[in-house]
CSV table of C-alpha atoms and ligand atoms in Angstrom, one decimal:
chain,number,residue,atom,x,y,z
U,12,MET,CA,10.7,24.4,-0.4
U,13,GLU,CA,7.2,24.7,1.0
U,14,VAL,CA,6.6,24.2,4.7
U,15,ILE,CA,3.0,23.4,5.4
U,16,ILE,CA,2.1,23.4,9.1
U,17,LYS,CA,-1.1,21.6,10.1
U,18,LYS,CA,-2.7,21.3,13.5
U,19,ASP,CA,-2.1,17.7,14.1
U,20,TYR,CA,-1.1,14.3,12.6
U,21,ASP,CA,-4.6,13.7,11.1
U,22,ASN,CA,-4.4,16.9,9.3
U,23,VAL,CA,-0.9,16.1,8.0
U,24,CYS,CA,-2.2,12.9,6.6
U,25,ALA,CA,-5.4,14.5,5.1
U,26,GLU,CA,-3.3,17.3,3.4
U,27,SER,CA,-0.8,14.8,2.0
U,28,ALA,CA,-3.6,12.5,0.7
U,29,GLU,CA,-5.2,15.5,-1.0
U,30,ILE,CA,-2.0,16.4,-2.7
U,31,ILE,CA,-1.6,12.9,-4.0
U,32,GLN,CA,-5.2,12.8,-5.1
U,33,GLU,CA,-4.7,16.0,-7.0
U,34,ALA,CA,-1.6,14.7,-8.7
U,35,TRP,CA,-3.6,11.6,-9.7
U,36,GLY,CA,-6.4,13.8,-11.0
U,37,GLN,CA,-3.9,15.3,-13.4
U,38,GLU,CA,-2.2,12.0,-14.4
U,39,LYS,CA,-3.9,8.7,-13.8
U,40,ALA,CA,-0.7,6.7,-14.5
U,41,LEU,CA,0.9,8.5,-11.6
U,42,VAL,CA,4.3,7.2,-10.5
U,43,LEU,CA,4.5,7.3,-6.7
U,44,GLY,CA,7.4,6.6,-4.4
U,45,PHE,CA,6.5,5.0,-1.1
U,46,ALA,CA,8.1,5.1,2.4
U,47,THR,CA,7.7,2.9,5.4
U,48,GLY,CA,7.7,3.8,9.1
U,49,ASN,CA,5.0,5.0,11.5
U,50,THR,CA,4.5,8.4,10.0
U,51,PRO,CA,2.9,7.5,6.6
U,52,LEU,CA,0.5,5.0,8.1
U,53,GLY,CA,-2.3,7.6,8.5
U,54,LEU,CA,-1.7,8.7,4.9
U,55,TYR,CA,-2.1,5.2,3.6
U,56,LYS,CA,-5.3,4.7,5.6
U,57,ARG,CA,-6.6,7.9,4.1
U,58,LEU,CA,-5.7,6.8,0.6
U,59,ILE,CA,-7.6,3.5,1.2
U,60,GLU,CA,-10.6,5.5,2.4
U,61,LEU,CA,-10.4,7.7,-0.7
U,62,TYR,CA,-10.2,4.6,-2.9
U,63,ASN,CA,-13.2,3.1,-1.2
U,64,GLN,CA,-15.2,6.3,-1.8
U,65,GLY,CA,-14.2,6.3,-5.5
U,66,GLY,CA,-12.0,9.4,-5.0
U,67,ILE,CA,-8.8,7.7,-6.3
U,68,ASP,CA,-8.1,4.7,-8.4
U,69,PHE,CA,-4.8,2.8,-8.5
U,70,ALA,CA,-5.3,0.7,-11.6
U,71,SER,CA,-2.7,2.7,-13.6
U,72,VAL,CA,-0.6,3.9,-10.7
U,73,LYS,CA,3.0,2.7,-10.5
U,74,ALA,CA,4.8,2.3,-7.1
U,75,PHE,CA,8.4,2.4,-6.2
U,76,ASN,CA,9.5,1.4,-2.7
U,77,LEU,CA,12.3,3.4,-1.1
U,78,ASP,CA,14.3,0.7,0.5
U,79,GLU,CA,14.5,-2.9,1.8
U,80,TYR,CA,16.4,-4.9,4.4
U,81,VAL,CA,19.1,-7.2,3.0
U,82,GLY,CA,18.3,-10.9,3.7
U,83,LEU,CA,14.5,-10.6,4.2
U,84,GLU,CA,12.1,-12.2,1.9
U,85,GLU,CA,9.0,-10.3,0.8
U,86,SER,CA,6.9,-12.6,3.0
U,87,HIS,CA,8.8,-11.6,6.2
U,88,PRO,CA,6.6,-9.4,8.4
U,89,GLN,CA,9.5,-7.0,8.9
U,90,SER,CA,10.3,-6.5,5.2
U,91,PHE,CA,9.3,-3.3,3.6
U,92,ALA,CA,7.6,-5.3,0.9
U,93,TYR,CA,5.3,-6.8,3.5
U,94,TYR,CA,4.7,-3.4,5.1
U,95,MET,CA,3.5,-1.8,1.9
U,96,ASP,CA,1.4,-4.8,0.9
U,97,HIS,CA,-0.2,-5.0,4.3
U,98,HIS,CA,-0.8,-1.2,4.8
U,99,LEU,CA,-1.8,-0.2,1.3
U,100,PHE,CA,-1.4,-2.3,-1.8
U,101,ARG,CA,-3.6,-5.2,-0.8
U,102,HIS,CA,-6.5,-2.8,0.1
U,103,VAL,CA,-6.6,-1.0,-3.3
U,104,ASN,CA,-6.6,-2.1,-7.0
U,105,MET,CA,-2.8,-1.7,-7.4
U,106,LYS,CA,-1.6,-4.1,-10.2
U,107,LYS,CA,1.2,-6.4,-9.2
U,108,GLU,CA,3.1,-5.6,-12.3
U,109,ASN,CA,3.1,-1.9,-11.4
U,110,ILE,CA,4.7,-2.5,-8.0
U,111,PHE,CA,8.5,-2.1,-8.1
U,112,ARG,CA,10.6,-2.9,-5.1
U,113,LEU,CA,14.1,-3.4,-4.0
U,114,ARG,CA,14.5,-7.1,-3.2
U,115,GLY,CA,16.1,-8.3,0.0
U,116,SER,CA,18.1,-11.1,-1.6
U,117,PRO,CA,19.1,-10.3,-5.1
U,118,ALA,CA,21.9,-12.5,-6.6
U,119,ASP,CA,23.9,-9.5,-7.7
U,120,ILE,CA,23.2,-6.5,-5.5
U,121,GLU,CA,24.9,-3.9,-7.6
U,122,ALA,CA,23.2,-5.0,-10.8
U,123,HIS,CA,19.9,-5.1,-8.9
U,124,CYS,CA,20.4,-1.5,-7.7
U,125,ARG,CA,21.4,-0.3,-11.2
U,126,SER,CA,18.3,-2.0,-12.7
U,127,TYR,CA,16.1,-0.3,-10.1
U,128,GLU,CA,17.4,3.1,-11.1
U,129,ARG,CA,16.7,2.1,-14.7
U,130,LYS,CA,13.2,1.1,-14.0
U,131,ILE,CA,12.5,4.4,-12.3
U,132,GLN,CA,13.7,6.2,-15.5
U,133,GLU,CA,11.7,3.9,-17.8
U,134,ALA,CA,8.6,4.7,-15.8
U,135,GLY,CA,9.3,8.4,-16.6
U,136,GLY,CA,10.6,9.2,-13.1
U,137,ILE,CA,8.8,9.4,-9.8
U,138,GLU,CA,6.2,12.2,-9.8
U,139,VAL,CA,5.5,12.2,-6.0
U,140,GLN,CA,8.0,10.8,-3.5
U,141,ILE,CA,6.6,10.3,0.0
U,142,LEU,CA,9.2,10.5,2.7
U,143,GLY,CA,9.5,10.3,6.5
U,144,ILE,CA,12.4,11.6,8.4
U,145,GLY,CA,14.5,9.8,11.0
U,146,LYS,CA,15.3,11.5,14.3
U,147,ASN,CA,18.9,11.6,13.0
U,148,GLY,CA,17.8,13.2,9.8
U,149,HIS,CA,17.9,10.2,7.5
U,150,ILE,CA,15.6,10.0,4.5
U,151,ALA,CA,15.0,6.4,3.3
U,152,PHE,CA,18.0,4.6,4.7
U,153,ASN,CA,20.5,7.3,3.9
U,154,GLU,CA,22.0,7.7,7.3
U,155,PRO,CA,24.0,10.8,8.3
U,156,GLY,CA,27.2,10.9,6.3
U,157,SER,CA,25.5,9.6,3.1
U,158,SER,CA,26.7,11.3,0.0
U,159,LEU,CA,24.3,13.9,-1.2
U,160,SER,CA,24.6,12.5,-4.7
U,161,SER,CA,24.3,8.9,-3.7
U,162,ARG,CA,22.4,6.4,-5.9
U,163,THR,CA,20.5,3.3,-5.0
U,164,ARG,CA,22.9,1.1,-3.2
U,165,LEU,CA,23.8,-1.1,-0.2
U,166,LYS,CA,24.0,0.7,3.1
U,167,ILE,CA,25.3,-0.5,6.4
U,168,LEU,CA,22.7,0.2,9.1
U,169,THR,CA,23.8,2.1,12.2
U,170,PRO,CA,24.2,0.2,15.4
U,171,GLU,CA,21.2,2.2,16.8
U,172,THR,CA,18.9,1.1,14.0
U,173,VAL,CA,20.1,-2.5,14.4
U,174,ALA,CA,19.4,-2.3,18.2
U,175,ALA,CA,16.0,-0.7,17.6
U,176,ASN,CA,15.0,-3.5,15.3
U,177,ARG,CA,16.0,-6.2,17.7
U,178,PRO,CA,12.6,-6.7,19.4
U,179,PHE,CA,11.0,-7.4,16.1
U,180,PHE,CA,13.1,-10.5,15.4
U,181,ARG,CA,13.2,-13.9,17.3
U,182,ASP,CA,16.9,-14.1,17.1
U,183,GLU,CA,19.8,-11.7,17.2
U,184,SER,CA,21.3,-13.3,14.1
U,185,GLU,CA,18.2,-12.5,12.1
U,186,VAL,CA,18.3,-8.8,12.7
U,187,PRO,CA,19.4,-7.1,9.4
U,188,ARG,CA,22.6,-5.1,9.4
U,189,PHE,CA,22.4,-4.1,5.7
U,190,CYS,CA,19.8,-2.6,3.5
U,191,LEU,CA,19.3,-1.4,-0.1
U,192,THR,CA,18.1,2.1,-0.4
U,193,MET,CA,17.4,4.7,-3.0
U,194,GLY,CA,20.2,7.3,-2.7
U,195,ILE,CA,19.9,11.0,-1.9
U,196,GLY,CA,20.8,11.8,-5.5
U,197,THR,CA,18.0,9.5,-6.7
U,198,ILE,CA,15.5,11.3,-4.4
U,199,LEU,CA,16.7,14.7,-5.6
U,200,GLU,CA,15.8,13.6,-9.1
U,201,THR,CA,12.1,12.9,-8.2
U,202,LYS,CA,9.7,15.5,-9.6
U,203,SER,CA,8.2,16.3,-6.2
U,204,VAL,CA,8.7,15.3,-2.6
U,205,LEU,CA,6.3,15.2,0.3
U,206,LEU,CA,8.1,14.8,3.6
U,207,LEU,CA,5.8,14.1,6.5
U,208,ALA,CA,6.7,14.6,10.1
U,209,SER,CA,4.7,14.6,13.3
U,210,GLY,CA,5.4,15.0,17.1
U,211,LYS,CA,7.7,17.0,19.2
U,212,GLU,CA,10.5,14.4,19.1
U,213,LYS,CA,10.9,15.4,15.4
U,214,ALA,CA,11.0,19.2,16.1
U,215,GLY,CA,14.8,19.4,16.5
U,216,ILE,CA,15.7,17.5,13.4
U,217,ILE,CA,13.0,19.3,11.4
U,218,SER,CA,14.5,22.7,12.3
U,219,GLN,CA,17.9,21.5,11.3
U,220,ALA,CA,16.7,20.0,8.0
U,221,ILE,CA,14.7,23.1,7.0
U,222,GLU,CA,16.6,26.0,8.5
U,223,GLY,CA,20.1,24.6,9.0
U,224,PRO,CA,22.9,24.2,6.4
U,225,VAL,CA,22.8,21.6,3.7
U,226,SER,CA,24.9,18.9,5.0
U,227,ALA,CA,25.5,15.1,4.7
U,228,SER,CA,25.2,15.1,8.5
U,229,VAL,CA,21.5,15.8,8.1
U,230,PRO,CA,20.5,14.0,4.9
U,231,ALA,CA,17.1,15.5,4.8
U,232,SER,CA,18.7,19.0,4.5
U,233,ALA,CA,19.5,17.9,0.9
U,234,LEU,CA,15.8,18.6,0.1
U,235,GLN,CA,16.7,22.3,0.2
U,236,LEU,CA,18.2,21.6,-3.2
U,237,HIS,CA,14.9,20.1,-4.5
U,238,ALA,CA,12.8,22.5,-6.6
U,239,ARG,CA,9.5,20.9,-5.5
U,240,ALA,CA,9.8,19.7,-1.9
U,241,LYS,CA,7.0,20.1,0.5
U,242,TYR,CA,7.4,19.5,4.2
U,243,ILE,CA,4.0,18.6,5.7
U,244,ILE,CA,4.3,18.7,9.5
U,245,ASP,CA,2.2,19.1,12.5
U,246,GLU,CA,2.5,22.0,15.1
U,247,ALA,CA,4.5,19.8,17.4
U,248,ALA,CA,7.1,19.0,14.8
U,249,ALA,CA,7.2,22.7,13.7
U,250,SER,CA,7.7,24.0,17.2
U,251,LYS,CA,11.4,24.8,16.8
U,252,LEU,CA,11.2,26.5,13.4
U,253,GLU,CA,12.4,30.1,13.6
U,254,LYS,CA,10.4,31.1,10.5
U,255,ARG,CA,7.2,29.3,11.6
U,256,ASP,CA,5.1,32.5,11.3
U,257,TYR,CA,6.3,33.1,7.7
U,258,TYR,CA,5.5,29.5,6.7
U,259,LEU,CA,1.9,29.9,8.0
U,260,TRP,CA,1.6,33.3,6.3
U,261,ALA,CA,2.9,31.9,3.0
U,262,TYR,CA,0.4,29.0,3.2
U,263,GLU,CA,-2.5,31.5,3.9
U,264,ASN,CA,-1.5,33.4,0.8
U,265,ARG,CA,-0.7,30.6,-1.6
U,266,ASP,CA,-4.1,30.6,-3.4
U,267,ARG,CA,-3.7,34.3,-4.1
U,268,ALA,CA,-0.2,33.6,-5.4
U,269,ARG,CA,-1.5,30.9,-7.6
U,270,ASP,CA,-4.2,33.2,-9.0
U,271,LEU,CA,-1.6,35.8,-9.8
U,272,LEU,CA,0.4,33.1,-11.8
U,273,LYS,CA,-2.8,32.3,-13.7
U,274,ILE,CA,-3.9,35.8,-14.5
U,275,VAL,CA,-0.8,38.0,-14.9
U,276,PRO,CA,0.2,37.8,-18.6
U,277,LEU,CA,4.0,37.3,-19.1
U,278,LYS,CA,5.7,40.1,-21.0
U,279,SER,CA,7.7,38.9,-23.9
U,280,GLY,CA,11.3,38.2,-22.7
U,281,ASP,CA,10.1,37.2,-19.2
H,3,PGA,P1,9.0,7.0,11.6
H,3,PGA,O1,10.3,6.7,10.8
H,3,PGA,O2,8.0,7.5,10.6
H,3,PGA,O3,8.6,5.7,12.2
H,3,PGA,O4,9.3,8.1,12.6
H,3,PGA,C1,10.8,7.7,9.9
H,3,PGA,C2,12.1,7.2,9.3
H,3,PGA,O5,12.9,6.6,10.1
H,3,PGA,O6,12.3,7.5,8.1
């Protein structure tokens, strides 16, 4: 796990965009996993800027959305499909057939979830999965208590999430109580993860996720089991990390470490 601490939110977004651009540089048919929420908005803005400057091209990129509310159509402004379209896809040359999402109203939910997992595999797996983190430690809609090996499935939203969503709907009866979400096991199988966090209100959960025990009570802590997970966080979100100085030190030295990997010949048997 790599913890990258940047000065502020803008720098978190710039660093994340750079990592995605680099991954795209190596593989034009990049498979990206996308998250919603407030945190990735600056990253998506930066990706649009890069696209407009010719620094990245989405013609061959494939996209998988993390989750969706049950009962909402793609055209509903609160749907995750709408969010992704509005904040990124419609601004770049992403091809419709390369956008994969969980639908809000599938006829057979379990079959739909299984087919989503299959599509991820058929695409060769997700190369870079973007994640936010909830104040309760959730990743995607895997709320605390989610199995660490869970797959894409229906989840019951917490009463807090339902209440927080209430202002965005005209009527109480419209507020979703269920969602479909990629599971923690699904996320652990992605090839790399970028978890973005910003602000002091995330500091407590960030320290639990990175430095606390791996526990279903803090779903993001499962990323300690991921071989290529990067936390990209600002100073405020990093303010409760005990090993903060080490993370900064490791970041400062990482180019030298990379050079060593390039130039030190492996002895046979290594
Ligand atoms: P936020 O949400 O980016 O709006 O804080 C993160 C999440 O709940 O996953």
